[in-house]
Amino acid sequence: MIETLPQRVNGDEALVRRGRFLTTTFLLEVGPTSWMISIFEGRIVSVARGPFVMPSSSFALRAPEEEWRKFWSKRPPPGSNDLMALIKRRVLKAEGDLQIFMANLRYFKEALAKLRAGGAKAGVEA
């Protein structure tokens, strides 16, 4: 599912425009599985599945697989519907250079929400 992130994000021109000043690589941990996601000027250019020997990323978002499953459900329950709600509940850990994450928070919220069941737009099927 995470492999479809480039098509889902890059197909949404408004979201790409929102992230036009964002170039970074971040680590997304879904339970025991790690993903390195590279973004260049708002477009996701690569998604690589770990394990990684010595990963280098700006920041990391880590949560149990069950919490991501709730977040990516078609209608997430309260407390699982937003990245900040997951952080507030202390099930999502944001670590590293959080300035990049916070300065582009809406981009990351919308980009990761693209993985929700039935949430694909711009002609991309879920």
mmCIF file of C-alpha atoms in Angstrom:
data_model
loop_
_atom_site.group_PDB
_atom_site.id
_atom_site.type_symbol
_atom_site.label_atom_id
_atom_site.label_comp_id
_atom_site.label_asym_id
_atom_site.label_seq_id
_atom_site.Cartn_x
_atom_site.Cartn_y
_atom_site.Cartn_z
ATOM 1 C CA MET A 1 0.000 0.000 0.000
ATOM 2 C CA ILE A 2 2.741 2.486 0.890
ATOM 3 C CA GLU A 3 4.325 1.779 -2.492
ATOM 4 C CA THR A 4 1.361 3.625 -4.074
ATOM 5 C CA LEU A 5 2.163 6.865 -2.238
ATOM 6 C CA PRO A 6 4.088 8.466 -5.151
ATOM 7 C CA GLN A 7 1.195 7.998 -7.590
ATOM 8 C CA ARG A 8 -1.385 9.213 -5.094
ATOM 9 C CA VAL A 9 0.551 12.303 -3.997
ATOM 10 C CA ASN A 10 2.109 13.242 -7.341
ATOM 11 C CA GLY A 11 -1.306 12.968 -8.992
ATOM 12 C CA ASP A 12 -2.662 15.741 -6.750
ATOM 13 C CA GLU A 13 -1.299 18.992 -8.203
ATOM 14 C CA ALA A 14 -2.669 21.082 -5.312
ATOM 15 C CA LEU A 15 -0.763 18.951 -2.803
ATOM 16 C CA VAL A 16 2.421 19.038 -4.890
ATOM 17 C CA ARG A 17 2.104 22.826 -5.094
ATOM 18 C CA ARG A 18 1.651 22.982 -1.302
ATOM 19 C CA GLY A 19 4.949 21.126 -0.896
ATOM 20 C CA ARG A 20 6.868 22.941 -3.631
ATOM 21 C CA PHE A 21 9.447 24.230 -1.108
ATOM 22 C CA LEU A 22 9.834 20.827 0.566
ATOM 23 C CA THR A 23 12.809 18.620 -0.266
ATOM 24 C CA THR A 24 13.636 15.977 2.320
ATOM 25 C CA THR A 25 13.896 12.297 3.133
ATOM 26 C CA PHE A 26 12.023 10.907 6.114
ATOM 27 C CA LEU A 27 11.602 7.529 7.757
ATOM 28 C CA LEU A 28 8.127 6.063 8.220
ATOM 29 C CA GLU A 29 7.893 3.076 10.557
ATOM 30 C CA VAL A 30 4.765 0.967 10.379
ATOM 31 C CA GLY A 31 5.259 -1.453 13.235
ATOM 32 C CA PRO A 32 8.434 -3.418 12.480
ATOM 33 C CA THR A 33 8.584 -2.284 8.835
ATOM 34 C CA SER A 34 10.597 0.799 7.861
ATOM 35 C CA TRP A 35 10.065 2.934 4.767
ATOM 36 C CA MET A 36 12.398 5.659 3.515
ATOM 37 C CA ILE A 37 10.407 8.292 1.614
ATOM 38 C CA SER A 38 12.204 10.931 -0.472
ATOM 39 C CA ILE A 39 10.472 14.138 -1.517
ATOM 40 C CA PHE A 40 11.801 16.675 -4.022
ATOM 41 C CA GLU A 41 9.917 19.963 -4.369
ATOM 42 C CA GLY A 42 6.670 18.383 -3.178
ATOM 43 C CA ARG A 43 6.863 15.297 -5.395
ATOM 44 C CA ILE A 44 7.576 11.909 -3.893
ATOM 45 C CA VAL A 45 10.522 10.593 -5.875
ATOM 46 C CA SER A 46 11.154 7.318 -4.056
ATOM 47 C CA VAL A 47 9.699 4.958 -1.492
ATOM 48 C CA ALA A 48 12.089 2.250 -0.300
ATOM 49 C CA ARG A 49 11.270 -0.557 2.096
ATOM 50 C CA GLY A 50 13.772 -1.414 4.818
ATOM 51 C CA PRO A 51 15.549 -2.827 6.639
ATOM 52 C CA PHE A 52 18.262 -0.223 6.297
ATOM 53 C CA VAL A 53 21.818 -0.576 7.573
ATOM 54 C CA MET A 54 22.430 3.080 8.436
ATOM 55 C CA PRO A 55 19.374 5.113 7.451
ATOM 56 C CA SER A 56 19.837 8.843 7.027
ATOM 57 C CA SER A 57 16.689 10.922 7.231
ATOM 58 C CA SER A 58 15.577 14.354 8.374
ATOM 59 C CA PHE A 59 13.025 12.944 10.796
ATOM 60 C CA ALA A 60 11.108 9.773 11.580
ATOM 61 C CA LEU A 61 7.441 9.000 12.186
ATOM 62 C CA ARG A 62 7.009 5.779 14.175
ATOM 63 C CA ALA A 63 3.791 4.048 15.232
ATOM 64 C CA PRO A 64 2.508 0.501 15.730
ATOM 65 C CA GLU A 65 1.004 -1.164 12.674
ATOM 66 C CA GLU A 66 -2.455 -1.269 14.287
ATOM 67 C CA GLU A 67 -2.440 2.525 14.786
ATOM 68 C CA TRP A 68 -1.501 3.133 11.141
ATOM 69 C CA ARG A 69 -4.228 0.688 10.110
ATOM 70 C CA LYS A 70 -6.774 2.806 12.020
ATOM 71 C CA PHE A 71 -5.373 6.047 10.551
ATOM 72 C CA TRP A 72 -5.593 4.630 7.017
ATOM 73 C CA SER A 73 -9.103 3.231 7.428
ATOM 74 C CA LYS A 74 -11.863 4.774 5.323
ATOM 75 C CA ARG A 75 -13.403 6.490 8.373
ATOM 76 C CA PRO A 76 -10.743 6.718 11.095
ATOM 77 C CA PRO A 77 -12.054 6.766 14.665
ATOM 78 C CA PRO A 78 -11.559 9.898 16.794
ATOM 79 C CA GLY A 79 -7.966 10.096 17.947
ATOM 80 C CA SER A 80 -6.774 8.214 14.878
ATOM 81 C CA ASN A 81 -7.937 10.649 12.207
ATOM 82 C CA ASP A 82 -4.977 13.046 12.302
ATOM 83 C CA LEU A 83 -1.210 12.861 12.785
ATOM 84 C CA MET A 84 -1.350 15.321 15.669
ATOM 85 C CA ALA A 85 -4.105 13.265 17.327
ATOM 86 C CA LEU A 86 -1.830 10.217 17.128
ATOM 87 C CA ILE A 87 1.001 12.237 18.681
ATOM 88 C CA LYS A 88 -1.312 13.538 21.421
ATOM 89 C CA ARG A 89 -2.344 9.960 22.237
ATOM 90 C CA ARG A 90 1.375 9.080 22.332
ATOM 91 C CA VAL A 91 1.082 6.293 19.797
ATOM 92 C CA LEU A 92 2.965 8.187 17.068
ATOM 93 C CA LYS A 93 6.521 9.276 17.781
ATOM 94 C CA ALA A 94 7.980 12.097 15.719
ATOM 95 C CA GLU A 95 11.762 12.222 16.097
ATOM 96 C CA GLY A 96 14.572 14.140 14.448
ATOM 97 C CA ASP A 97 14.458 17.584 12.804
ATOM 98 C CA LEU A 98 10.844 18.402 13.633
ATOM 99 C CA GLN A 99 11.127 21.895 12.132
ATOM 100 C CA ILE A 100 10.821 20.347 8.664
ATOM 101 C CA PHE A 101 7.845 18.253 9.778
ATOM 102 C CA MET A 102 6.036 21.103 11.543
ATOM 103 C CA ALA A 103 6.710 23.700 8.819
ATOM 104 C CA ASN A 104 5.104 21.332 6.302
ATOM 105 C CA LEU A 105 2.593 19.695 8.627
ATOM 106 C CA ARG A 106 -0.421 20.094 6.356
ATOM 107 C CA TYR A 107 1.507 18.560 3.455
ATOM 108 C CA PHE A 108 2.448 15.509 5.535
ATOM 109 C CA LYS A 109 -1.085 15.165 6.921
ATOM 110 C CA GLU A 110 -2.613 15.245 3.446
ATOM 111 C CA ALA A 111 0.080 13.067 1.866
ATOM 112 C CA LEU A 112 -0.213 10.274 4.429
ATOM 113 C CA ALA A 113 -4.022 10.514 4.355
ATOM 114 C CA LYS A 114 -3.812 9.663 0.631
ATOM 115 C CA LEU A 115 -3.246 6.060 1.734
ATOM 116 C CA ARG A 116 -6.709 5.843 3.293
ATOM 117 C CA ALA A 117 -9.049 3.223 1.897
ATOM 118 C CA GLY A 118 -11.138 4.890 -0.785
ATOM 119 C CA GLY A 119 -9.203 8.131 -0.302
ATOM 120 C CA ALA A 120 -7.387 8.156 -3.635
ATOM 121 C CA LYS A 121 -7.983 11.125 -5.891
ATOM 122 C CA ALA A 122 -6.857 12.309 -9.305
ATOM 123 C CA GLY A 123 -8.001 9.125 -11.028
ATOM 124 C CA VAL A 124 -5.959 6.740 -8.883
ATOM 125 C CA GLU A 125 -7.942 3.791 -7.564
ATOM 126 C CA ALA A 126 -7.543 2.584 -3.984
#
